[in-house]
Amino acid sequence: LASVKRQMKTERDVSDTSVDKWRVFADVGDARTRLGLQDRALRVLNALLSFFPVAELSNERNLRRL
C-alpha cells in the first residue's frame, strides 16, 4: 500500500513539471547499469531524442499517457 501511495504522489508531482530531455538522457546514462541498459539502447534513445523537436519534455505539451 505504501508503494502505491508513493507512486500516486510521484505521478501527481511529476505531472505538472517539465524536464530537459538531455538531462533525462544524462541521468539514464548514469543509471544504465541499475536499469539494465546496454550501450546500444542508449544510442537508440539518443537518436530518438535528437529527432524530438523541443528540448523540454512535459505531460502538458508533448508527452501523453497511454
PDB file of C-alpha atoms in Angstrom, residues 1 7 12 14 16 20-21 26 32-33 35 42 47-48 50-51 54 59 66:
ATOM      1  CA  LEU A   1       0.000   0.000   0.000  1.00  0.00           C
ATOM      2  CA  GLN A   7       3.681   6.096  -6.886  1.00  0.00           C
ATOM      3  CA  ARG A  12       0.940  13.997  -9.196  1.00  0.00           C
ATOM      4  CA  VAL A  14       5.706  14.969 -11.920  1.00  0.00           C
ATOM      5  CA  ASP A  16       2.905  19.465 -13.603  1.00  0.00           C
ATOM      6  CA  ASP A  20      15.144  18.910 -20.205  1.00  0.00           C
ATOM      7  CA  LYS A  21      15.366  15.884 -22.498  1.00  0.00           C
ATOM      8  CA  ALA A  26      22.317  12.008 -18.915  1.00  0.00           C
ATOM      9  CA  ARG A  32      22.236   2.434 -17.098  1.00  0.00           C
ATOM     10  CA  THR A  33      23.747  -0.385 -15.040  1.00  0.00           C
ATOM     11  CA  LEU A  35      18.389  -0.041 -15.222  1.00  0.00           C
ATOM     12  CA  LEU A  42      21.381   4.461 -25.070  1.00  0.00           C
ATOM     13  CA  ALA A  47      18.787   9.204 -31.741  1.00  0.00           C
ATOM     14  CA  LEU A  48      15.118   9.363 -30.802  1.00  0.00           C
ATOM     15  CA  SER A  50      17.616  14.180 -31.239  1.00  0.00           C
ATOM     16  CA  PHE A  51      14.599  13.983 -33.563  1.00  0.00           C
ATOM     17  CA  VAL A  54      11.603  20.509 -28.342  1.00  0.00           C
ATOM     18  CA  ASN A  59       2.840  15.854 -19.994  1.00  0.00           C
ATOM     19  CA  LEU A  66      -1.341   5.754 -22.982  1.00  0.00           C
TER      20      LEU A  66
END
